[in-house]
């Protein structure tokens, strides 16, 4: 007793400490009760080790660091217990996060790990809609409520915010950050959900006070990071949001990004959100910080569009980040008739966006579209790519989707250049994705661009990945050939495509340099036809306008509609149907060569019209091969107004 020691004889005590967020927990207490006797309780106040320094500023900085904790400690004998945090009025509360630590066992029969069950009050889901507290710095006229820092200090700066409002500032101009902890209950509640992060920053030269505009394309700019602490190991990620490039930056620049609450955050004890300066000798002011829940990505809740900010109507690079590039620039003008005036120029490679993964439904079809231009990287002179080649100097760019499942990230080239390419006007990319399990099971899906010709830069606008409603009114896309041949048609064996005047229209496709009578153009049904329409017993009419030419000339050729000889007969469509019972074998082979007129018009387009019926006994159609073939080898062929419509 002379040393003021108090202890329990023959009792082994073990101390358990709870570290919690410092801001807002000044009046909290920890109540611990015997699980078998709820009336037997002990209350522990919180303690905070206050460190005075040489100056008020240094003292404030020391005591607002992000790794500081308020601690609650209890020493307990062996048993089972419940614990809860309470405010001064006795209400159950949650101190943002809790880090539980059991001290080393110092004696036998000590309290076992996990003997205390901590009560976690249910969080109102609306409290997890925006995870940032006091993001506008208006909670107080004197204090930076809830905000901490990582080595640079934090302070409230009245009048420096957007429109003369409050802002958060710092003391030391180095690579520091302003930070706050996120409510750990929301990490669990919103596990797997996406949040959009926004923060507005103003940078000023600390000597002159002049506003400093940071260029993300050429220097390290402010960005947002996440740091999660857990007994099983810490985890961090940065950037989760970065300074966007704006067509017209103001004093305040936007940091923006999208973050999914993953396992690392959901399982963590404490999660820190921080805005990092990344610039020395530059003062940083912070305002209007938010981390807002995005609509849930399920097929039922999606509006059909999987791409954010695909038309760049925001006049900046929101939702877009780097993939393999040296810079992303918003430029003007954009593609016409879109209600905006901006596009995205990529320097040195491709931009990246994570599309709305959970929206994709198994078996559904999605249209992929983009407008694009190519310019010389040195002169910005426009360039027309060649859809017929795949060489790096003249090839056309593509849009790629990269689903990620575990460590696997295969690449699917979906969007390809279509139509006649222009060096001055906007060109089009198009494609159709039929969603399989690779996409529906994906943890994320990256949208990128590739195959950009060497020495050129890509400008894009009106990027879209949207659900296609099922439409069986015509199984053929681009049947009028106004988008050209590339991607829609493929050669069989040898052969080359070109554009020729069509039937009462500018475009028909022409196929030349055939090596055999059974060679001809193949329609890419695997990309563009909706096989779900081909149900058993359904009947279809195939129509097409056909013209033949003497090889290598524009002179109309002849053929014999009544012939059975390959030396004189006329072009026919072969339609081969495959099903899922035996997908490698032809189920039905239709030979369609009925022309409306009994005589061949050498100078015009001849109407081929045939009806065919899907067999009653067929299972699900999984493949269709459509080839225009079986005519004289010394003829070229042109096709226009191709359709397959229900009877």
GROMACS .gro file of C-alpha atoms in nm, residues 269-504:
model
  236
  269UNK     CA    1  -1.010  -0.201  -3.866
  270UNK     CA    2  -0.940   0.155  -3.984
  271UNK     CA    3  -0.958   0.315  -4.329
  272UNK     CA    4  -0.792   0.650  -4.397
  273UNK     CA    5  -0.892   0.880  -4.685
  274UNK     CA    6  -0.632   1.140  -4.776
  275UNK     CA    7  -0.575   1.412  -5.034
  276UNK     CA    8  -0.204   1.428  -5.115
  277UNK     CA    9  -0.035   1.743  -5.240
  278UNK     CA   10   0.252   1.589  -5.441
  279UNK     CA   11   0.405   1.936  -5.477
  280UNK     CA   12   0.670   2.105  -5.265
  281UNK     CA   13   0.675   2.479  -5.189
  282UNK     CA   14   0.313   2.508  -5.299
  283UNK     CA   15   0.027   2.582  -5.058
  284UNK     CA   16  -0.279   2.359  -5.093
  285UNK     CA   17  -0.638   2.454  -5.014
  286UNK     CA   18  -0.910   2.192  -5.011
  287UNK     CA   19  -1.288   2.231  -5.048
  288UNK     CA   20  -1.604   2.038  -5.138
  289UNK     CA   21  -1.467   1.690  -5.073
  290UNK     CA   22  -1.712   1.403  -5.120
  291UNK     CA   23  -1.721   1.028  -5.161
  292UNK     CA   24  -2.070   0.960  -5.290
  293UNK     CA   25  -2.231   0.621  -5.344
  294UNK     CA   26  -2.298   0.550  -5.710
  295UNK     CA   27  -2.615   0.370  -5.825
  296UNK     CA   28  -2.583  -0.004  -5.783
  297UNK     CA   29  -2.462  -0.182  -6.093
  298UNK     CA   30  -2.726  -0.446  -6.145
  299UNK     CA   31  -2.915  -0.516  -6.467
  300UNK     CA   32  -3.238  -0.399  -6.302
  301UNK     CA   33  -3.096  -0.063  -6.195
  302UNK     CA   34  -2.881   0.017  -6.497
  303UNK     CA   35  -3.020   0.253  -6.757
  304UNK     CA   36  -2.841   0.064  -7.033
  305UNK     CA   37  -2.527   0.280  -7.071
  306UNK     CA   38  -2.210   0.130  -6.926
  307UNK     CA   39  -1.971   0.421  -6.991
  308UNK     CA   40  -1.937   0.735  -6.779
  309UNK     CA   41  -1.872   1.072  -6.947
  310UNK     CA   42  -1.838   0.917  -7.290
  311UNK     CA   43  -1.917   1.245  -7.467
  312UNK     CA   44  -1.693   1.461  -7.241
  313UNK     CA   45  -1.980   1.702  -7.179
  314UNK     CA   46  -1.810   1.789  -6.847
  315UNK     CA   47  -1.528   1.951  -7.048
  316UNK     CA   48  -1.274   1.746  -6.854
  317UNK     CA   49  -1.140   1.392  -6.810
  318UNK     CA   50  -1.373   1.281  -6.531
  319UNK     CA   51  -1.395   0.898  -6.508
  320UNK     CA   52  -1.101   0.860  -6.749
  321UNK     CA   53  -0.749   0.774  -6.646
  322UNK     CA   54  -0.423   0.666  -6.807
  323UNK     CA   55  -0.357   0.316  -6.937
  324UNK     CA   56  -0.062   0.340  -7.173
  325UNK     CA   57  -0.022   0.707  -7.246
  326UNK     CA   58   0.178   1.017  -7.170
  327UNK     CA   59  -0.119   1.250  -7.146
  328UNK     CA   60  -0.496   1.295  -7.169
  329UNK     CA   61  -0.623   1.625  -7.305
  330UNK     CA   62  -0.977   1.752  -7.349
  331UNK     CA   63  -0.988   1.926  -7.686
  332UNK     CA   64  -1.242   2.115  -7.890
  333UNK     CA   65  -1.436   2.074  -8.109
  334UNK     CA   66  -1.580   1.732  -8.050
  335UNK     CA   67  -1.792   1.523  -8.283
  336UNK     CA   68  -2.098   1.712  -8.412
  337UNK     CA   69  -2.460   1.668  -8.305
  338UNK     CA   70  -2.390   1.548  -7.952
  339UNK     CA   71  -2.485   1.854  -7.749
  340UNK     CA   72  -2.131   1.924  -7.638
  341UNK     CA   73  -1.814   2.057  -7.791
  342UNK     CA   74  -1.537   1.842  -7.645
  343UNK     CA   75  -1.340   1.526  -7.718
  344UNK     CA   76  -1.046   1.338  -7.562
  345UNK     CA   77  -0.700   1.337  -7.717
  346UNK     CA   78  -0.456   1.067  -7.608
  347UNK     CA   79  -0.082   1.118  -7.627
  348UNK     CA   80   0.142   0.813  -7.642
  349UNK     CA   81  -0.123   0.545  -7.615
  350UNK     CA   82  -0.464   0.484  -7.461
  351UNK     CA   83  -0.698   0.615  -7.195
  352UNK     CA   84  -0.872   0.380  -6.952
  353UNK     CA   85  -1.215   0.355  -6.792
  354UNK     CA   86  -1.365   0.083  -6.574
  355UNK     CA   87  -1.713   0.035  -6.718
  356UNK     CA   88  -2.020  -0.052  -6.509
  357UNK     CA   89  -1.944  -0.421  -6.467
  358UNK     CA   90  -2.251  -0.544  -6.280
  359UNK     CA   91  -2.486  -0.414  -6.549
  360UNK     CA   92  -2.391  -0.682  -6.800
  361UNK     CA   93  -2.637  -0.972  -6.842
  362UNK     CA   94  -2.550  -1.318  -6.969
  363UNK     CA   95  -2.648  -1.366  -7.333
  364UNK     CA   96  -2.748  -1.004  -7.388
  365UNK     CA   97  -2.596  -0.798  -7.668
  366UNK     CA   98  -2.427  -0.460  -7.624
  367UNK     CA   99  -2.351  -0.207  -7.895
  368UNK     CA  100  -2.004  -0.052  -7.880
  369UNK     CA  101  -1.968   0.286  -8.048
  370UNK     CA  102  -1.711   0.564  -8.068
  371UNK     CA  103  -1.624   0.854  -8.296
  372UNK     CA  104  -1.256   0.908  -8.369
  373UNK     CA  105  -0.992   1.102  -8.556
  374UNK     CA  106  -0.624   1.030  -8.607
  375UNK     CA  107  -0.365   1.309  -8.622
  376UNK     CA  108   0.008   1.314  -8.675
  377UNK     CA  109   0.177   1.333  -8.333
  378UNK     CA  110   0.421   1.602  -8.451
  379UNK     CA  111   0.209   1.816  -8.685
  380UNK     CA  112  -0.150   1.734  -8.580
  381UNK     CA  113  -0.234   1.687  -8.948
  382UNK     CA  114  -0.527   1.448  -8.995
  383UNK     CA  115  -0.466   1.091  -9.113
  384UNK     CA  116  -0.698   0.833  -9.272
  385UNK     CA  117  -0.622   0.477  -9.159
  386UNK     CA  118  -0.669   0.169  -9.378
  387UNK     CA  119  -0.931  -0.080  -9.260
  388UNK     CA  120  -0.785  -0.349  -9.487
  389UNK     CA  121  -0.445  -0.374  -9.320
  390UNK     CA  122  -0.303  -0.458  -8.978
  391UNK     CA  123   0.040  -0.301  -9.012
  392UNK     CA  124   0.142  -0.054  -8.742
  393UNK     CA  125   0.193   0.236  -8.982
  394UNK     CA  126  -0.155   0.253  -9.136
  395UNK     CA  127  -0.386   0.026  -8.932
  396UNK     CA  128  -0.704   0.157  -8.774
  397UNK     CA  129  -0.755   0.194  -8.400
  398UNK     CA  130  -0.977  -0.042  -8.204
  399UNK     CA  131  -1.179  -0.034  -7.883
  400UNK     CA  132  -1.100  -0.316  -7.643
  401UNK     CA  133  -1.276  -0.457  -7.337
  402UNK     CA  134  -1.063  -0.641  -7.081
  403UNK     CA  135  -1.260  -0.839  -6.819
  404UNK     CA  136  -1.068  -0.930  -6.504
  405UNK     CA  137  -1.137  -1.251  -6.314
  406UNK     CA  138  -0.867  -1.324  -6.057
  407UNK     CA  139  -0.530  -1.290  -6.228
  408UNK     CA  140  -0.675  -1.338  -6.576
  409UNK     CA  141  -0.738  -1.036  -6.799
  410UNK     CA  142  -0.807  -1.148  -7.159
  411UNK     CA  143  -0.855  -0.884  -7.427
  412UNK     CA  144  -1.162  -0.871  -7.649
  413UNK     CA  145  -1.139  -0.637  -7.947
  414UNK     CA  146  -1.500  -0.525  -7.990
  415UNK     CA  147  -1.507  -0.185  -8.157
  416UNK     CA  148  -1.346  -0.155  -8.501
  417UNK     CA  149  -1.329   0.119  -8.762
  418UNK     CA  150  -1.616   0.105  -9.010
  419UNK     CA  151  -1.696   0.299  -9.323
  420UNK     CA  152  -1.473   0.496  -9.556
  421UNK     CA  153  -1.201   0.658  -9.349
  422UNK     CA  154  -1.145   1.034  -9.360
  423UNK     CA  155  -0.842   1.239  -9.264
  424UNK     CA  156  -1.053   1.545  -9.179
  425UNK     CA  157  -1.398   1.426  -9.069
  426UNK     CA  158  -1.499   1.213  -8.772
  427UNK     CA  159  -1.484   0.838  -8.831
  428UNK     CA  160  -1.678   0.563  -8.654
  429UNK     CA  161  -1.593   0.256  -8.451
  430UNK     CA  162  -1.862  -0.004  -8.405
  431UNK     CA  163  -1.905  -0.352  -8.269
  432UNK     CA  164  -2.136  -0.581  -8.077
  433UNK     CA  165  -2.052  -0.768  -7.758
  434UNK     CA  166  -2.254  -1.080  -7.682
  435UNK     CA  167  -2.199  -1.121  -7.310
  436UNK     CA  168  -2.072  -1.456  -7.192
  437UNK     CA  169  -1.971  -1.565  -6.841
  438UNK     CA  170  -1.630  -1.403  -6.885
  439UNK     CA  171  -1.802  -1.064  -6.872
  440UNK     CA  172  -2.084  -1.138  -6.629
  441UNK     CA  173  -1.842  -1.293  -6.374
  442UNK     CA  174  -1.577  -1.023  -6.415
  443UNK     CA  175  -1.456  -0.834  -6.109
  444UNK     CA  176  -1.389  -0.536  -6.334
  445UNK     CA  177  -1.391  -0.455  -6.705
  446UNK     CA  178  -1.139  -0.214  -6.853
  447UNK     CA  179  -1.224  -0.013  -7.163
  448UNK     CA  180  -0.913   0.086  -7.359
  449UNK     CA  181  -0.807   0.168  -7.713
  450UNK     CA  182  -0.541  -0.009  -7.915
  451UNK     CA  183  -0.382  -0.055  -8.256
  452UNK     CA  184  -0.316   0.316  -8.293
  453UNK     CA  185  -0.093   0.360  -8.600
  454UNK     CA  186   0.268   0.447  -8.528
  455UNK     CA  187   0.342   0.819  -8.517
  456UNK     CA  188  -0.018   0.921  -8.460
  457UNK     CA  189  -0.245   1.022  -8.176
  458UNK     CA  190  -0.607   0.924  -8.125
  459UNK     CA  191  -0.893   1.167  -8.056
  460UNK     CA  192  -1.221   1.009  -7.942
  461UNK     CA  193  -1.574   1.122  -7.861
  462UNK     CA  194  -1.922   0.975  -7.808
  463UNK     CA  195  -1.792   0.654  -7.653
  464UNK     CA  196  -2.073   0.420  -7.562
  465UNK     CA  197  -2.133   0.061  -7.453
  466UNK     CA  198  -2.510   0.018  -7.433
  467UNK     CA  199  -2.755  -0.267  -7.418
  468UNK     CA  200  -2.924  -0.357  -7.745
  469UNK     CA  201  -3.291  -0.447  -7.718
  470UNK     CA  202  -3.365  -0.770  -7.899
  471UNK     CA  203  -3.480  -0.688  -8.252
  472UNK     CA  204  -3.564  -0.968  -8.493
  473UNK     CA  205  -3.703  -0.742  -8.766
  474UNK     CA  206  -3.380  -0.779  -8.964
  475UNK     CA  207  -3.091  -1.008  -8.870
  476UNK     CA  208  -2.844  -0.815  -9.087
  477UNK     CA  209  -2.660  -0.502  -8.973
  478UNK     CA  210  -2.530  -0.252  -9.229
  479UNK     CA  211  -2.721  -0.426  -9.504
  480UNK     CA  212  -2.720  -0.106  -9.709
  481UNK     CA  213  -2.337  -0.107  -9.692
  482UNK     CA  214  -2.324   0.260  -9.597
  483UNK     CA  215  -2.074   0.172  -9.323
  484UNK     CA  216  -1.855  -0.007  -9.575
  485UNK     CA  217  -1.725  -0.362  -9.566
  486UNK     CA  218  -1.464  -0.359  -9.292
  487UNK     CA  219  -1.561  -0.569  -8.992
  488UNK     CA  220  -1.901  -0.660  -9.140
  489UNK     CA  221  -1.759  -0.884  -9.413
  490UNK     CA  222  -1.458  -1.114  -9.432
  491UNK     CA  223  -1.277  -1.287  -9.714
  492UNK     CA  224  -1.278  -1.665  -9.759
  493UNK     CA  225  -0.939  -1.783  -9.871
  494UNK     CA  226  -0.796  -1.505 -10.085
  495UNK     CA  227  -0.984  -1.197 -10.194
  496UNK     CA  228  -0.999  -0.820 -10.155
  497UNK     CA  229  -1.280  -0.574 -10.080
  498UNK     CA  230  -1.357  -0.234 -10.225
  499UNK     CA  231  -1.651   0.005 -10.248
  500UNK     CA  232  -1.848   0.044 -10.570
  501UNK     CA  233  -2.165   0.243 -10.649
  502UNK     CA  234  -2.466   0.059 -10.509
  503UNK     CA  235  -2.825   0.000 -10.606
  504UNK     CA  236  -2.972   0.351 -10.594
   0.00000   0.00000   0.00000
